Structure formats: C-alpha cells, structure tokens
Tab-separated table of N, CA and C in Angstrom:
chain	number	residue	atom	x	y	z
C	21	UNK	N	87.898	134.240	43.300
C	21	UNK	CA	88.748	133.192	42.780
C	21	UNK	C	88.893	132.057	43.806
C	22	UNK	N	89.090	132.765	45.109
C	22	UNK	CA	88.781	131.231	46.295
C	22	UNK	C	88.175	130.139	45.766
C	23	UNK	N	86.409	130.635	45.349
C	23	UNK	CA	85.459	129.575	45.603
C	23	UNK	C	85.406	129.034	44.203
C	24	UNK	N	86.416	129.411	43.154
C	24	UNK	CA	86.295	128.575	42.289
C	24	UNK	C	87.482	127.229	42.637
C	25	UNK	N	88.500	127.680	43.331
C	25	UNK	CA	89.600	127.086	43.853
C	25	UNK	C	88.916	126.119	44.588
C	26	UNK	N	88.258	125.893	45.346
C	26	UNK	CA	87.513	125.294	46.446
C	26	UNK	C	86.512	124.530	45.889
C	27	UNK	N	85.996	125.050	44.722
C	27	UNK	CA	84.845	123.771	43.804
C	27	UNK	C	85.685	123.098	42.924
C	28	UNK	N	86.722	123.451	42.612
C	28	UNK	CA	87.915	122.352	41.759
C	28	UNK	C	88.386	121.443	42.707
C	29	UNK	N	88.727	121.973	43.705
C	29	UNK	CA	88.933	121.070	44.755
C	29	UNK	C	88.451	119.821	45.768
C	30	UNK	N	87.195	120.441	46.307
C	30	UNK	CA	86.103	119.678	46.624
C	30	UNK	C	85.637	118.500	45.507
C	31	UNK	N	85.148	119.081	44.656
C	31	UNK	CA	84.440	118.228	43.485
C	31	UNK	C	85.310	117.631	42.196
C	32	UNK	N	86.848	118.021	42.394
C	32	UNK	CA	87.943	117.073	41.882
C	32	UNK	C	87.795	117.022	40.553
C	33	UNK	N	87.620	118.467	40.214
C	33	UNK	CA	87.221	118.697	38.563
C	33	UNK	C	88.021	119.735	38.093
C	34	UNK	N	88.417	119.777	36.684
C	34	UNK	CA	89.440	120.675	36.331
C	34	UNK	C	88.417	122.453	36.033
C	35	UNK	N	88.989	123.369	36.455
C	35	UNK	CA	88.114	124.209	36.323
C	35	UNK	C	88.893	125.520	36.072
C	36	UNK	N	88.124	126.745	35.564
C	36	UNK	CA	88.859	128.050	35.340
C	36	UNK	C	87.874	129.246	35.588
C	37	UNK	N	88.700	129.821	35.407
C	37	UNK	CA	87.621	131.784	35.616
C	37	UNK	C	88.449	132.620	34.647
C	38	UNK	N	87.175	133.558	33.862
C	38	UNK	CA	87.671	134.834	32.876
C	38	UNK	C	87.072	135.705	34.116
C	39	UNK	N	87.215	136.464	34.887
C	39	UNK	CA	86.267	137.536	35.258
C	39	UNK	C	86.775	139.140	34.809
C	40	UNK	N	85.789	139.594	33.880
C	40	UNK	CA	86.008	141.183	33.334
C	40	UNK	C	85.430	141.867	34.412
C	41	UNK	N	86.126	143.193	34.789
C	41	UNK	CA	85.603	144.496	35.714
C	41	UNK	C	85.450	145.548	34.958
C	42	UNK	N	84.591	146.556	35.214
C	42	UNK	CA	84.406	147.716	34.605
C	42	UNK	C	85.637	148.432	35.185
C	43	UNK	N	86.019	147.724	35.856
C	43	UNK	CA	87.206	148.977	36.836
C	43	UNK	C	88.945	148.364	36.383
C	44	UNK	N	88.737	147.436	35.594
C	44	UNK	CA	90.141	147.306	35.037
C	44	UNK	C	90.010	146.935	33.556
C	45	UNK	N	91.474	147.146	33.174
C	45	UNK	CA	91.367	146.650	31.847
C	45	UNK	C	91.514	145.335	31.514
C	46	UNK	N	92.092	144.544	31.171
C	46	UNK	CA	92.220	142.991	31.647
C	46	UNK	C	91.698	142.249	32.884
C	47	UNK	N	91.248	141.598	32.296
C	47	UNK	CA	90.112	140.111	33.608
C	47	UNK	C	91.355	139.366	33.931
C	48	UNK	N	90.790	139.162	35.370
C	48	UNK	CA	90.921	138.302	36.275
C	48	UNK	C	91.390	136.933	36.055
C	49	UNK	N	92.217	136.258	35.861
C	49	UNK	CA	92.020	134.934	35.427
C	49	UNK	C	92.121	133.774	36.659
C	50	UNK	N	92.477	132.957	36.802
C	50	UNK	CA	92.407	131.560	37.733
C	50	UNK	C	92.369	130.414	37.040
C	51	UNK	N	93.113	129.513	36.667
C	51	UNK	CA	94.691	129.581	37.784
C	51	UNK	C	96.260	130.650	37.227
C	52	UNK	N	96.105	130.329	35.797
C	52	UNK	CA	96.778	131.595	35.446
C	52	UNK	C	95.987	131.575	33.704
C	53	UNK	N	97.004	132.588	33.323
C	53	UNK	CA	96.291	132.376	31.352
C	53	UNK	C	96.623	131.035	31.209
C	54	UNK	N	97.785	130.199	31.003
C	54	UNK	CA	98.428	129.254	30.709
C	54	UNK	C	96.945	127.714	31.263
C	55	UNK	N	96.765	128.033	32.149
C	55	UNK	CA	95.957	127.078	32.625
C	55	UNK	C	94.438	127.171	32.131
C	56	UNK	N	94.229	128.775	31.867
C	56	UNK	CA	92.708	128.583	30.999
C	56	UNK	C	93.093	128.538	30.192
C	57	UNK	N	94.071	129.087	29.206
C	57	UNK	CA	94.133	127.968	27.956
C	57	UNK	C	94.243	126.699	27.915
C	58	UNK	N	94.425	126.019	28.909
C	58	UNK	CA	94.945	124.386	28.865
C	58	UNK	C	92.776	123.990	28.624
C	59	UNK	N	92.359	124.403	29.839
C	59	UNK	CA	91.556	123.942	30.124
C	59	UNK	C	90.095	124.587	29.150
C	60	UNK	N	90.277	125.378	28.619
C	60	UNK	CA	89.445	125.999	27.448
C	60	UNK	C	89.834	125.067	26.340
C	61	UNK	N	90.847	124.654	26.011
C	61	UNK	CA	91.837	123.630	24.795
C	61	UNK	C	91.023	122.378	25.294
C	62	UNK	N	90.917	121.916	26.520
C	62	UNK	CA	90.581	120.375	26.466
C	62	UNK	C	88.441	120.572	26.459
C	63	UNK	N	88.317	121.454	26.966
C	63	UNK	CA	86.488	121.500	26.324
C	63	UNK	C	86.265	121.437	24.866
C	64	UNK	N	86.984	122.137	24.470
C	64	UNK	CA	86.851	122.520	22.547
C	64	UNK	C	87.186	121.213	22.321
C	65	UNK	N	88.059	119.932	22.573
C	65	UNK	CA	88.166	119.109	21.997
C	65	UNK	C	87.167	117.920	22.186
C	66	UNK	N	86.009	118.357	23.354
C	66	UNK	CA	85.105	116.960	23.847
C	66	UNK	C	84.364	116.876	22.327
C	67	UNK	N	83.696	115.916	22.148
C	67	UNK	CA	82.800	116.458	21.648
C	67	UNK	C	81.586	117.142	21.181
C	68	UNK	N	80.584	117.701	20.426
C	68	UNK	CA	79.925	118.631	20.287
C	68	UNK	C	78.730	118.128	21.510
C	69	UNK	N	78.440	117.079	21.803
C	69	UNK	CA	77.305	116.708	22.690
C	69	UNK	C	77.682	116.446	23.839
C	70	UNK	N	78.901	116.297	24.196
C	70	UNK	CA	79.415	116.160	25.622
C	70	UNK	C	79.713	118.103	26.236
C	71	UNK	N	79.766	118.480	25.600
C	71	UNK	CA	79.851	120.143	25.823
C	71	UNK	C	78.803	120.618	26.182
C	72	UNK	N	77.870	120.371	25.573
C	72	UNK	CA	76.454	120.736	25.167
C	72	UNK	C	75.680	120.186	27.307
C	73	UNK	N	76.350	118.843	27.267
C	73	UNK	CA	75.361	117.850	28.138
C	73	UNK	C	75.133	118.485	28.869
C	74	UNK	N	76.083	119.468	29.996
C	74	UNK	CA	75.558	119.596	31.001
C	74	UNK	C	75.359	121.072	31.164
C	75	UNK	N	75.616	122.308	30.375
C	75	UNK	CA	75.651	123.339	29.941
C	75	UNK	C	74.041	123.827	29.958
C	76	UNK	N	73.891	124.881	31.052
C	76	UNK	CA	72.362	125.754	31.263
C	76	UNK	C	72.824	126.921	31.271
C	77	UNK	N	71.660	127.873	30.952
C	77	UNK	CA	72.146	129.160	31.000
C	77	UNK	C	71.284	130.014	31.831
C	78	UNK	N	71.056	131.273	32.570
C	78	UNK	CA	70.724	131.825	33.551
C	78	UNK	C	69.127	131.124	33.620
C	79	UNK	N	68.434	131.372	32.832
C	79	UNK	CA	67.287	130.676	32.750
C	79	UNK	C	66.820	129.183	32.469
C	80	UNK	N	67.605	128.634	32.081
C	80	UNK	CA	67.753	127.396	32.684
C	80	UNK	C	67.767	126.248	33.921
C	81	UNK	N	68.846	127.422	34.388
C	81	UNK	CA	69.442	127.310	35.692
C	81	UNK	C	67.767	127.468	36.999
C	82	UNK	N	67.498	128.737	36.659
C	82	UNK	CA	66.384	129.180	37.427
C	82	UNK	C	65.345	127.874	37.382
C	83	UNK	N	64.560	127.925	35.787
C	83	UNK	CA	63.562	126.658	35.907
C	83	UNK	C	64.024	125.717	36.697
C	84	UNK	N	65.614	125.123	36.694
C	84	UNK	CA	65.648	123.943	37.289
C	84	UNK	C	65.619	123.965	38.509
C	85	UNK	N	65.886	125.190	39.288
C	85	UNK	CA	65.282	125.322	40.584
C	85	UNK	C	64.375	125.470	41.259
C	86	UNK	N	63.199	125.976	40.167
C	86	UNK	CA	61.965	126.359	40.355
C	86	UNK	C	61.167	125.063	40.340
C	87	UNK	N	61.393	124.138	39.604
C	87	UNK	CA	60.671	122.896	39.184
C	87	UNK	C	60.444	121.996	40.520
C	88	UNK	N	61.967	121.675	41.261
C	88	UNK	CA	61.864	120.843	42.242
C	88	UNK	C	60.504	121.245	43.802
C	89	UNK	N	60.768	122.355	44.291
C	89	UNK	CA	59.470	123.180	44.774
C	89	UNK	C	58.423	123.154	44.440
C	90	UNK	N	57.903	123.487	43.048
C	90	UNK	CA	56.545	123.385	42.359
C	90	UNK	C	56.279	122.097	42.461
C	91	UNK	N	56.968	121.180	42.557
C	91	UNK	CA	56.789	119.647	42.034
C	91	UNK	C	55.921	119.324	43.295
C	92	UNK	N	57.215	119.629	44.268
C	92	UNK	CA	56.687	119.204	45.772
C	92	UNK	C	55.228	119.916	46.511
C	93	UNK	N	54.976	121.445	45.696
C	93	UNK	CA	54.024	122.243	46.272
C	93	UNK	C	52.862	121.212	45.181
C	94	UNK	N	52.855	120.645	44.517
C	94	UNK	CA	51.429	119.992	44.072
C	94	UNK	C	51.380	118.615	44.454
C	95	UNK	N	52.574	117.967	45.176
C	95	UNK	CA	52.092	116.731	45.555
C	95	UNK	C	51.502	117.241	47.186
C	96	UNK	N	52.078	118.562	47.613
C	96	UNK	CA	51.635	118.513	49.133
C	96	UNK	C	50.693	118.796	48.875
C	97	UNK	N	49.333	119.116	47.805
C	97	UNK	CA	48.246	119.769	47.939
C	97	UNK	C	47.372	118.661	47.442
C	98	UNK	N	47.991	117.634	47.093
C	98	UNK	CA	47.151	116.168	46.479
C	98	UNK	C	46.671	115.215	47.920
C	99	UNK	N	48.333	115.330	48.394
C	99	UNK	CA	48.079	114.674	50.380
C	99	UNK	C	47.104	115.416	51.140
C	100	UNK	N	47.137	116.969	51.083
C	100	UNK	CA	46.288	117.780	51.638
C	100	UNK	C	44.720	117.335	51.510
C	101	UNK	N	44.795	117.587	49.730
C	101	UNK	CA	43.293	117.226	49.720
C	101	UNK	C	42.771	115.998	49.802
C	102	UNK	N	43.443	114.621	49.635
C	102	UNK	CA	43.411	113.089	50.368
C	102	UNK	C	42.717	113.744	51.372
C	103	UNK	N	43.849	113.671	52.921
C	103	UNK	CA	43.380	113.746	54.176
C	103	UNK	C	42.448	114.791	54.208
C	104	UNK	N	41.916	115.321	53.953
C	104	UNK	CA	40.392	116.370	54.126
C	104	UNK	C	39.561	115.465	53.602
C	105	UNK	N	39.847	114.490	52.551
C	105	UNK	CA	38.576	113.618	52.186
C	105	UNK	C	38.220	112.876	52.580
C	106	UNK	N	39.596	112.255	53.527
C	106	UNK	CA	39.728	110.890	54.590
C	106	UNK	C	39.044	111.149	55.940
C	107	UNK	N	39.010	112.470	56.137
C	107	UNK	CA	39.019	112.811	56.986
C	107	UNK	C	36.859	112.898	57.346
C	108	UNK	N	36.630	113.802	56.342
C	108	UNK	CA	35.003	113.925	55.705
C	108	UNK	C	34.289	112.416	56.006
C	109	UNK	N	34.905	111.594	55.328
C	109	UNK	CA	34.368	110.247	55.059
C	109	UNK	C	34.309	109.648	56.604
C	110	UNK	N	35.739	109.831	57.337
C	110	UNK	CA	35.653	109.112	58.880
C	110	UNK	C	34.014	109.823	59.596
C	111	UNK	N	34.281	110.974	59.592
C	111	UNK	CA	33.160	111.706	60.240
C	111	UNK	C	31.997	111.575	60.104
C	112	UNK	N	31.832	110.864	58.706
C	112	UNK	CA	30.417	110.357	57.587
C	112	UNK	C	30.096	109.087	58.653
C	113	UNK	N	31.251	108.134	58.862
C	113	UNK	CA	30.929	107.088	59.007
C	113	UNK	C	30.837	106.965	60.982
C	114	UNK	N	31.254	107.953	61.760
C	114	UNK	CA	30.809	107.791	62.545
C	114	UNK	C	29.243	108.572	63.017
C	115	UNK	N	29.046	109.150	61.812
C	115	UNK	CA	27.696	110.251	62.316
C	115	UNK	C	27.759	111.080	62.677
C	116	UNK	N	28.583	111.949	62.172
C	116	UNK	CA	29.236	113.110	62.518
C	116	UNK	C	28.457	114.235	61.628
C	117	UNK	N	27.362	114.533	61.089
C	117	UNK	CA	27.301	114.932	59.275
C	117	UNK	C	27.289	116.555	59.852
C	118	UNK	N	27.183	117.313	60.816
C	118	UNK	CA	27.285	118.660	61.395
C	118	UNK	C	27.828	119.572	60.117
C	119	UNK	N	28.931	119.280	59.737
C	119	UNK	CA	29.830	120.012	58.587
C	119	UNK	C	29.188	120.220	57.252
C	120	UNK	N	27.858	119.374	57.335
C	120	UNK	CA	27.418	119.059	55.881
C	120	UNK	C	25.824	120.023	56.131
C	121	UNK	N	25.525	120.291	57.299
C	121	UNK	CA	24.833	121.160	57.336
C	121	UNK	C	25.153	122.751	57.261
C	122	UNK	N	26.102	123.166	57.673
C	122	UNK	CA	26.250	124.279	57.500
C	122	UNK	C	26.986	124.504	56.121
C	123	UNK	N	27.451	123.579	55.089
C	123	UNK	CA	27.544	123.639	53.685
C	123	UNK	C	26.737	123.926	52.924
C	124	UNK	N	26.714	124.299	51.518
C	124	UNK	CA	25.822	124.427	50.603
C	124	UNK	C	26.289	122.754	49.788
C	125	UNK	N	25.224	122.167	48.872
C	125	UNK	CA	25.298	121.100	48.720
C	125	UNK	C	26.440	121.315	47.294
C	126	UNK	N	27.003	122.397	46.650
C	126	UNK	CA	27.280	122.562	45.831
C	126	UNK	C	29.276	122.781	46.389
C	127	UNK	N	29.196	123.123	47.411
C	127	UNK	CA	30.613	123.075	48.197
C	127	UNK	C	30.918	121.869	48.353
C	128	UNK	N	29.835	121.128	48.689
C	128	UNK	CA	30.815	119.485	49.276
C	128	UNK	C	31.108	118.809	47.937
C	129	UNK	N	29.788	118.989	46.885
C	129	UNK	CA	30.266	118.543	45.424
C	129	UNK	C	31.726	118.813	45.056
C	130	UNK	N	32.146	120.146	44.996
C	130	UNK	CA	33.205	120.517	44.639
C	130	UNK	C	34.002	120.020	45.463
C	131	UNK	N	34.155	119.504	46.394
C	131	UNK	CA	35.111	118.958	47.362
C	131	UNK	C	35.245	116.949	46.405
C	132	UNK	N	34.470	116.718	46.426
C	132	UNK	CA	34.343	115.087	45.902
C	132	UNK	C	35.038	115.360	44.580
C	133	UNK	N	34.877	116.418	43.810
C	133	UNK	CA	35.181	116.472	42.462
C	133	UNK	C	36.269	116.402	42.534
C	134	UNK	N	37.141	117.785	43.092
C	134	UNK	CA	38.351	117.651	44.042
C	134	UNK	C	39.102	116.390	43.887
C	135	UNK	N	38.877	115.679	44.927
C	135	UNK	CA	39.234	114.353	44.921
C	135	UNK	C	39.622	113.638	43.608
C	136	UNK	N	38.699	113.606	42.849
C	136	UNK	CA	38.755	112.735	41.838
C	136	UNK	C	39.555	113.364	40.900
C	137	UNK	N	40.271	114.343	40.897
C	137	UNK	CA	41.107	114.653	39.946
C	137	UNK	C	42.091	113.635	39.650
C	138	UNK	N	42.192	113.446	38.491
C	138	UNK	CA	43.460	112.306	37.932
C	138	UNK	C	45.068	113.102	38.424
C	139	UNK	N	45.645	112.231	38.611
C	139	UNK	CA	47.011	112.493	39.279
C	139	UNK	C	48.304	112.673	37.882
C-alpha cells in the first residue's frame, strides 16, 4: 500500500488498491472503502474512450516493453552493418583487397546485398 501511496503522490494522481489474499477474507483496501468508492465512482463516470485510453493488460504491458529494445536491437544492426560496409569500401579504396581473398565471392555478395536492404 506504501508504493501506491507514493505513485499518487509523486505523480499527483488520484489513485486506489483492492488487494485479495488467499490468507484473509476481505482485501486490503487504500485509502479506505469510502475513498475507492469515491474514486471507482469518478472512472465509471469518464467516458467510455477516456477509460479505455490508457488501460493495458499484462500482455500489453509486456509488448510495450518489449518493442522499445527490439526497435533499438534493429537499428543497432543497420549502423553495424553501415560501418562494416564503410569500412570494406575504405580498405577497397586504399588497396587493401587481402579480406577479399580469403572470401568466397558469394560471401562478399551477401555482404553488398546486406547493405542494400530497404530500411
């Protein structure tokens, strides 16, 4: 009940808790009944799309955490494969081609192809 006390607080939003235990008969409430009814009374009255707006549910919740990571793990592998191509090409252009001998000509293809993937 603290840290719901402490996110009403901090973030200056009206807030409540039901919590049920297997080990009692009646839940937990915060701040008392009187106050989750107040505050259960003023959600039921938003309306149907303001309730809705910001409302995720366990799996929801997850994707939206999962997304920001994935997002970032495919732009770091777009920079990755840039600089390996930037990198190929410098070496091209000083006469460097060593790397291209011990390749098969079908590896460096796949490397150029690489590259050219649309973003």
């Amino acid at each position: 009940m603290k840290k719901v006390h402490e996110l009403s607080t901090l973030c200056g939003i009206t807030s409540c808790a039901i919590i049920y235990s297997p080990y009692d008969t009646s839940p937990e409430v915060w701040p008392s009944n009187s106050g989750v009814q107040r505050v259960v009374s003023e959600f039921r009255t938003l309306p149907e799309m303001d309730q809705h707006k910001k409302m995720v549910d366990q799996e929801g919740f997850l994707k939206q955490r999962i997304a920001k990571p994935t997002e970032n793990l495919r732009r770091q592998r777009k920079d990755n494969k840039e600089l390996e191509m930037t990198e190929v090409m410098f070496r091209c252009l000083i006469g460097n081609m060593e790397m291209f001998k011990s390749e098969s000509q079908s590896e460096s293809t796949t490397m150029v192809y690489e590259n050219d993937e649309p973003s």
